[in-house]
Amino acid sequence: MRIAFLTAPEGVEQIELTEPWQAVADAGGEPVLVSTEHGQVQAFNHLDKADSFPVEEVVGEVPAESFDGLVLPGGVANPDFLRTDERAVAFVRDFFDRGRPVAAICHAPWTLVEADVVRGRVLTSWPSLRTDIGNAGGDWVDEQVRICDHGPNVLITSRKPDDLKAFCGALVAEFGKKAA
């Protein structure tokens, strides 16, 4: 189970990267840090700089088909940057086109909105994205974790760091089904 973790070079919420990463690794999967640039990803704890992590693959240089699933961590700046990068948006859309599972937490569904993949889907996120998701044709719900299989793939979403335990459990279970 090879899982892409897509982040911008700066602004990813550290715990929303590291906890799902560890969950994938603990389940015997191979988490891979993918970004829009070579080098390091600067994570944040809300608005404060946290640790940095080495980029392993770069969008535009690695195809989505080389992964079994995709995790989109949040942070406000991270998905806002990703949704303005055409290669990142195409990378995300390719997972949906290929029927591969995608997990997104907090503000990460902004990238899904930009990729035009939420229409007809039910998902959750940080509450401030409710209108964006609705305007993009999705149905927003206020739930700890939502698994939506009404589309070409399974979409797992959560609201915030407090939901990480449920989010990690759901994404490992769903990614495991795909890899089996």
Tab-separated table of C-alpha atoms in Angstrom:
chain	number	residue	atom	x	y	z
A	1	MET	CA	0.000	0.000	0.000
A	2	ARG	CA	1.876	3.079	-1.297
A	3	ILE	CA	0.121	6.276	-0.173
A	4	ALA	CA	0.861	9.801	-1.413
A	5	PHE	CA	0.714	12.627	1.114
A	6	LEU	CA	0.369	15.815	-0.945
A	7	THR	CA	1.374	19.109	0.646
A	8	ALA	CA	2.487	22.554	-0.389
A	9	PRO	CA	6.075	23.564	0.419
A	10	GLU	CA	4.756	25.524	3.405
A	11	GLY	CA	1.678	25.678	5.593
A	12	VAL	CA	0.649	22.075	6.242
A	13	GLU	CA	-0.741	21.440	9.725
A	14	GLN	CA	1.942	19.165	11.196
A	15	ILE	CA	-0.294	16.851	13.218
A	16	GLU	CA	-2.583	16.358	10.195
A	17	LEU	CA	0.471	15.141	8.282
A	18	THR	CA	2.270	13.131	10.946
A	19	GLU	CA	-0.605	11.206	12.557
A	20	PRO	CA	-2.086	9.815	9.304
A	21	TRP	CA	1.491	9.160	8.093
A	22	GLN	CA	2.191	7.079	11.200
A	23	ALA	CA	-1.154	5.273	10.854
A	24	VAL	CA	-0.298	4.262	7.272
A	25	ALA	CA	3.193	3.142	8.318
A	26	ASP	CA	1.825	1.201	11.309
A	27	ALA	CA	-0.594	-0.587	8.938
A	28	GLY	CA	2.363	-1.745	6.824
A	29	GLY	CA	1.929	0.906	4.142
A	30	GLU	CA	4.501	3.147	2.539
A	31	PRO	CA	3.722	6.850	3.064
A	32	VAL	CA	5.396	9.122	0.478
A	33	LEU	CA	5.689	12.908	0.848
A	34	VAL	CA	4.763	14.573	-2.438
A	35	SER	CA	4.950	18.341	-2.947
A	36	THR	CA	5.055	20.923	-5.701
A	37	GLU	CA	8.777	21.576	-5.268
A	38	HIS	CA	11.910	19.623	-4.364
A	39	GLY	CA	13.456	20.218	-0.955
A	40	GLN	CA	11.645	20.474	2.354
A	41	VAL	CA	8.059	20.998	3.469
A	42	GLN	CA	7.685	23.467	6.344
A	43	ALA	CA	4.922	22.305	8.677
A	44	PHE	CA	3.044	24.471	11.156
A	45	ASN	CA	1.301	24.081	14.493
A	46	HIS	CA	-1.613	26.358	13.655
A	47	LEU	CA	0.230	29.641	12.944
A	48	ASP	CA	3.621	28.742	14.422
A	49	LYS	CA	6.429	27.103	12.455
A	50	ALA	CA	6.983	23.487	13.415
A	51	ASP	CA	9.213	20.808	11.883
A	52	SER	CA	10.266	20.433	8.280
A	53	PHE	CA	10.092	17.204	6.273
A	54	PRO	CA	12.000	16.055	3.162
A	55	VAL	CA	10.061	15.915	-0.101
A	56	GLU	CA	10.308	12.490	-1.716
A	57	GLU	CA	8.403	13.081	-4.972
A	58	VAL	CA	7.247	16.138	-6.917
A	59	VAL	CA	3.908	16.517	-8.697
A	60	GLY	CA	4.434	16.572	-12.426
A	61	GLU	CA	7.335	14.130	-12.021
A	62	VAL	CA	5.412	11.238	-10.433
A	63	PRO	CA	2.098	9.866	-11.718
A	64	ALA	CA	-0.898	9.306	-9.457
A	65	GLU	CA	-1.082	5.764	-10.824
A	66	SER	CA	2.061	4.879	-8.851
A	67	PHE	CA	0.070	5.212	-5.604
A	68	ASP	CA	-2.762	3.214	-4.053
A	69	GLY	CA	-4.301	6.242	-2.316
A	70	LEU	CA	-3.930	9.916	-1.462
A	71	VAL	CA	-3.979	11.817	1.831
A	72	LEU	CA	-4.511	15.573	1.824
A	73	PRO	CA	-3.541	17.089	5.187
A	74	GLY	CA	-4.960	20.486	6.084
A	75	GLY	CA	-3.724	23.737	7.461
A	76	VAL	CA	-5.175	26.920	6.012
A	77	ALA	CA	-2.250	27.928	3.778
A	78	ASN	CA	-1.461	24.420	2.508
A	79	PRO	CA	-4.623	23.695	0.458
A	80	ASP	CA	-4.927	27.341	-0.545
A	81	PHE	CA	-1.511	27.061	-2.200
A	82	LEU	CA	-2.223	23.630	-3.719
A	83	ARG	CA	-5.453	24.755	-5.361
A	84	THR	CA	-3.528	27.394	-7.322
A	85	ASP	CA	-1.050	24.853	-8.704
A	86	GLU	CA	-2.424	23.210	-11.859
A	87	ARG	CA	-0.147	20.182	-11.502
A	88	ALA	CA	-1.309	19.553	-7.924
A	89	VAL	CA	-4.966	19.910	-8.901
A	90	ALA	CA	-4.488	17.508	-11.844
A	91	PHE	CA	-2.680	15.048	-9.545
A	92	VAL	CA	-5.638	15.068	-7.131
A	93	ARG	CA	-8.208	14.743	-9.928
A	94	ASP	CA	-6.318	11.745	-11.331
A	95	PHE	CA	-6.942	9.761	-8.121
A	96	PHE	CA	-10.681	10.251	-8.613
A	97	ASP	CA	-10.481	9.401	-12.316
A	98	ARG	CA	-8.618	6.181	-11.450
A	99	GLY	CA	-11.054	5.223	-8.667
A	100	ARG	CA	-8.386	5.368	-5.961
A	101	PRO	CA	-9.292	6.357	-2.384
A	102	VAL	CA	-8.663	9.889	-1.158
A	103	ALA	CA	-8.646	11.173	2.442
A	104	ALA	CA	-8.802	14.898	3.264
A	105	ILE	CA	-8.959	16.687	6.611
A	106	CYS	CA	-9.729	20.194	7.831
A	107	HIS	CA	-9.144	22.787	5.047
A	108	ALA	CA	-7.844	20.187	2.542
A	109	PRO	CA	-11.207	19.908	0.698
A	110	TRP	CA	-10.416	23.313	-0.850
A	111	THR	CA	-8.120	21.401	-3.196
A	112	LEU	CA	-10.974	18.951	-3.922
A	113	VAL	CA	-13.263	21.885	-4.763
A	114	GLU	CA	-10.675	23.227	-7.204
A	115	ALA	CA	-10.293	19.776	-8.775
A	116	ASP	CA	-14.084	19.743	-9.325
A	117	VAL	CA	-14.534	16.357	-7.625
A	118	VAL	CA	-17.035	17.132	-4.839
A	119	ARG	CA	-20.178	17.396	-6.985
A	120	GLY	CA	-22.711	14.859	-5.717
A	121	ARG	CA	-20.461	13.805	-2.832
A	122	VAL	CA	-21.133	14.068	0.912
A	123	LEU	CA	-18.171	15.301	2.940
A	124	THR	CA	-17.089	17.178	6.006
A	125	SER	CA	-14.334	19.709	6.628
A	126	TRP	CA	-13.436	22.665	8.774
A	127	PRO	CA	-16.789	24.518	9.044
A	128	SER	CA	-15.627	27.589	7.077
A	129	LEU	CA	-15.496	25.473	3.881
A	130	ARG	CA	-19.218	24.632	4.049
A	131	THR	CA	-20.250	27.289	1.522
A	132	ASP	CA	-17.389	26.468	-0.876
A	133	ILE	CA	-18.303	22.782	-0.832
A	134	GLY	CA	-21.986	23.570	-1.363
A	135	ASN	CA	-21.218	25.964	-4.221
A	136	ALA	CA	-19.133	23.200	-5.838
A	137	GLY	CA	-22.094	20.801	-5.705
A	138	GLY	CA	-21.148	18.820	-2.622
A	139	ASP	CA	-23.210	18.198	0.492
A	140	TRP	CA	-21.449	19.316	3.681
A	141	VAL	CA	-22.111	17.533	6.975
A	142	ASP	CA	-20.814	18.264	10.467
A	143	GLU	CA	-19.436	14.833	11.401
A	144	GLN	CA	-16.203	13.576	12.924
A	145	VAL	CA	-15.459	11.478	9.851
A	146	ARG	CA	-17.446	10.892	6.674
A	147	ILE	CA	-16.862	8.068	4.221
A	148	CYS	CA	-18.542	8.715	0.865
A	149	ASP	CA	-18.653	6.037	-1.800
A	150	HIS	CA	-21.148	7.819	-4.070
A	151	GLY	CA	-18.696	8.439	-6.879
A	152	PRO	CA	-15.802	6.907	-8.757
A	153	ASN	CA	-13.813	6.333	-5.565
A	154	VAL	CA	-14.038	6.345	-1.784
A	155	LEU	CA	-13.644	9.781	-0.206
A	156	ILE	CA	-12.809	10.002	3.513
A	157	THR	CA	-13.068	13.417	5.169
A	158	SER	CA	-12.749	14.859	8.690
A	159	ARG	CA	-13.150	18.281	10.270
A	160	LYS	CA	-10.129	19.006	12.469
A	161	PRO	CA	-7.193	17.654	14.482
A	162	ASP	CA	-9.546	16.495	17.265
A	163	ASP	CA	-10.989	14.035	14.714
A	164	LEU	CA	-7.631	12.464	13.802
A	165	LYS	CA	-8.172	9.168	15.614
A	166	ALA	CA	-11.397	8.487	13.677
A	167	PHE	CA	-9.897	9.866	10.443
A	168	CYS	CA	-6.798	7.667	10.661
A	169	GLY	CA	-8.848	4.584	11.484
A	170	ALA	CA	-11.185	5.189	8.545
A	171	LEU	CA	-8.456	5.910	6.002
A	172	VAL	CA	-6.380	2.875	6.991
A	173	ALA	CA	-9.465	0.638	6.751
A	174	GLU	CA	-10.565	2.032	3.370
A	175	PHE	CA	-7.065	2.089	1.871
A	176	GLY	CA	-6.589	-1.477	3.074
A	177	LYS	CA	-9.720	-2.585	1.187
A	178	LYS	CA	-8.352	-1.077	-2.026
A	179	ALA	CA	-4.944	-2.675	-1.587
A	180	ALA	CA	-6.422	-6.117	-0.800
